[in-house]
CSV table of C-alpha atoms in Angstrom, one decimal:
chain,number,residue,atom,x,y,z
A,1,MET,CA,13.5,113.1,-20.2
A,2,LYS,CA,12.7,109.7,-21.3
A,3,PRO,CA,12.7,108.1,-17.6
A,4,ALA,CA,10.4,110.8,-16.4
A,5,THR,CA,8.0,110.1,-19.1
A,6,SER,CA,7.9,106.5,-18.7
A,7,TRP,CA,7.3,106.9,-14.8
A,8,LEU,CA,4.5,109.3,-15.5
A,9,ALA,CA,2.9,106.9,-17.9
A,10,GLY,CA,3.2,104.0,-15.5
A,11,ALA,CA,1.7,106.0,-12.6
A,12,LEU,CA,-1.3,107.0,-14.8
A,13,LEU,CA,-1.8,103.3,-15.8
A,14,ALA,CA,-1.7,102.2,-12.2
A,15,LEU,CA,-4.0,104.9,-11.2
A,16,SER,CA,-6.6,104.1,-14.0
A,17,LEU,CA,-6.3,100.3,-13.1
A,18,SER,CA,-6.9,100.9,-9.6
A,19,ALA,CA,-10.0,103.0,-10.3
A,20,CYS,CA,-11.6,99.9,-11.8
A,21,ALA,CA,-11.5,97.8,-8.6
A,22,THR,CA,-14.9,98.8,-7.1
A,23,VAL,CA,-17.1,97.0,-4.8
A,24,ASP,CA,-20.8,96.6,-5.7
A,25,ALA,CA,-23.1,98.2,-2.9
A,26,ASN,CA,-25.3,95.2,-2.9
A,27,ASP,CA,-22.3,92.7,-2.8
A,28,GLY,CA,-21.1,94.1,0.5
A,29,GLY,CA,-17.5,93.0,-0.2
A,30,PRO,CA,-15.7,89.9,0.9
A,31,GLY,CA,-16.2,88.1,4.2
A,32,GLU,CA,-19.5,89.8,5.1
A,33,VAL,CA,-22.6,87.8,5.9
A,34,GLU,CA,-26.1,88.9,6.2
A,35,ILE,CA,-27.5,88.1,9.7
A,36,ARG,CA,-31.4,88.4,10.3
A,37,THR,CA,-33.3,87.9,13.7
A,38,GLY,CA,-36.6,86.3,14.5
A,39,ARG,CA,-38.2,83.6,16.7
A,40,ILE,CA,-38.4,79.9,16.3
A,41,GLU,CA,-42.0,78.9,15.5
A,42,GLN,CA,-41.4,75.2,14.9
A,43,ILE,CA,-38.7,72.5,15.0
A,44,THR,CA,-39.1,69.2,13.1
A,45,LEU,CA,-36.5,66.3,13.2
A,46,THR,CA,-35.6,65.2,9.9
A,47,GLN,CA,-32.6,63.7,7.9
A,48,MET,CA,-30.3,65.3,5.5
A,49,GLN,CA,-28.0,63.8,2.9
A,50,THR,CA,-24.4,64.5,3.3
A,51,ASN,CA,-22.5,65.4,0.2
A,52,HIS,CA,-19.3,63.4,1.1
A,53,ASP,CA,-18.2,62.9,-2.3
A,54,SER,CA,-14.3,63.6,-2.2
A,55,GLY,CA,-13.5,61.1,-5.0
A,56,VAL,CA,-10.8,59.4,-2.8
A,57,GLY,CA,-12.4,56.1,-3.2
A,58,ALA,CA,-12.5,56.4,-7.0
A,59,VAL,CA,-8.8,57.6,-7.2
A,60,LEU,CA,-7.5,54.8,-5.0
A,61,GLY,CA,-9.6,52.1,-6.7
A,62,GLY,CA,-8.4,53.3,-10.1
A,63,VAL,CA,-4.8,53.3,-8.9
A,64,GLY,CA,-5.2,49.7,-7.5
A,65,GLY,CA,-7.0,48.5,-10.5
A,66,ALA,CA,-4.3,49.8,-12.9
A,67,ALA,CA,-1.6,48.3,-10.7
A,68,LEU,CA,-3.5,44.8,-10.7
A,69,GLY,CA,-4.0,45.2,-14.5
A,70,SER,CA,-0.3,45.8,-15.1
A,71,LEU,CA,0.5,42.2,-13.7
A,72,VAL,CA,-1.7,40.6,-16.6
A,73,GLY,CA,-0.1,39.9,-20.0
A,74,ARG,CA,2.4,41.8,-22.1
A,75,GLY,CA,2.3,44.6,-24.7
A,76,THR,CA,-1.3,45.6,-25.9
A,77,GLY,CA,-3.0,43.0,-23.8
A,78,ARG,CA,-1.4,44.5,-20.7
A,79,ASP,CA,-2.4,48.1,-21.6
A,80,VAL,CA,-6.0,46.9,-22.1
A,81,ALA,CA,-5.9,45.1,-18.7
A,82,MET,CA,-4.5,48.3,-17.0
A,83,VAL,CA,-7.2,50.5,-18.6
A,84,ALA,CA,-10.0,48.0,-17.6
A,85,GLY,CA,-8.6,47.5,-14.1
A,86,ALA,CA,-8.4,51.4,-13.5
A,87,LEU,CA,-11.9,51.9,-14.8
A,88,GLY,CA,-13.4,48.9,-12.7
A,89,GLY,CA,-11.3,49.9,-9.6
A,90,ALA,CA,-12.5,53.5,-10.0
A,91,LEU,CA,-16.1,52.4,-10.1
A,92,SER,CA,-15.9,50.1,-7.2
A,93,GLY,CA,-13.8,52.5,-5.1
A,94,ASN,CA,-16.5,55.3,-5.7
A,95,TYR,CA,-19.2,52.8,-4.7
A,96,GLU,CA,-17.5,51.8,-1.5
A,97,GLU,CA,-17.0,55.3,-0.5
A,98,LYS,CA,-20.6,56.3,-0.9
A,99,LYS,CA,-21.7,53.1,0.8
A,100,HIS,CA,-19.6,53.8,3.9
A,101,TYR,CA,-19.5,57.6,4.2
A,102,ASP,CA,-22.4,59.1,2.3
A,103,GLN,CA,-25.1,58.2,4.9
A,104,PRO,CA,-27.9,60.4,5.9
A,105,ARG,CA,-27.3,62.5,9.2
A,106,GLU,CA,-29.9,63.5,11.7
A,107,ALA,CA,-31.0,67.1,11.1
A,108,GLN,CA,-33.8,69.5,12.0
A,109,GLN,CA,-36.0,71.7,9.9
A,110,ILE,CA,-36.4,75.0,11.9
A,111,ILE,CA,-39.2,77.5,10.8
A,112,VAL,CA,-38.4,81.1,12.0
A,113,ARG,CA,-40.8,84.0,11.9
A,114,MET,CA,-38.8,86.9,11.1
A,115,ARG,CA,-39.6,90.4,12.6
A,116,SER,CA,-41.2,91.3,9.2
A,117,GLY,CA,-43.6,88.4,9.6
A,118,VAL,CA,-42.1,86.3,6.9
A,119,LEU,CA,-41.5,82.6,7.7
A,120,VAL,CA,-38.0,81.2,6.8
A,121,SER,CA,-37.3,77.5,6.9
A,122,VAL,CA,-33.7,76.2,7.4
A,123,THR,CA,-32.6,72.6,7.5
A,124,GLN,CA,-29.3,72.2,9.5
A,125,PRO,CA,-27.5,69.5,11.7
A,126,VAL,CA,-29.2,69.1,15.1
A,127,ASN,CA,-28.5,71.9,17.6
A,128,PRO,CA,-29.8,70.8,21.0
A,129,SER,CA,-29.6,74.5,22.2
A,130,LEU,CA,-32.4,75.6,20.0
A,131,GLY,CA,-36.1,75.6,21.3
A,132,GLN,CA,-39.5,76.7,20.1
A,133,GLY,CA,-40.1,80.5,20.9
A,134,MET,CA,-36.4,81.2,21.1
A,135,ALA,CA,-35.0,84.5,19.8
A,136,VAL,CA,-32.5,83.5,17.0
A,137,TYR,CA,-30.2,84.8,14.2
A,138,ILE,CA,-30.3,83.5,10.8
A,139,GLU,CA,-26.6,83.7,9.6
A,140,GLY,CA,-26.0,83.5,5.8
A,141,SER,CA,-28.4,82.6,3.0
A,142,GLY,CA,-29.2,79.5,0.6
A,143,ASN,CA,-27.5,76.3,1.5
A,144,GLY,CA,-25.1,78.0,3.9
A,145,ALA,CA,-27.9,79.5,6.1
A,146,ARG,CA,-27.6,78.5,9.8
A,147,VAL,CA,-29.9,79.3,12.8
A,148,VAL,CA,-28.1,80.1,16.0
A,149,PRO,CA,-29.4,81.4,19.4
A,150,GLN,CA,-29.1,85.0,20.3
A,151,SER,CA,-27.0,85.5,23.4
């Protein structure tokens, strides 16, 4: 009798836990993207900052600085030199990474008039296939929004 009772209790627990996993009607579930349609009113060339801040420069600089600091002195002085080298190397590595890779990119600000009459502005990398008056989709929202031509 005991195995049947434990099996029944386990099945009831699993059933009650699976009932808690619901998807909100407003959320739409994972992987779904809102797509809106409209026409391009205006395209203005601009620049956008990249967010190329991977931290690789800081990590490599810190490791290199600690390695160089380990060559200095002995005992506590060596430990202090390693910490100072790691901090200095991390700062200089981060600076070099930003200087070489974090440059502004050419972009376009696209103003789209939606079917409802609302104007939506999206700034994205240059897409030469877009033109004024063209029917387009706006995929996504917020920083992830993109304007693409309708096929």
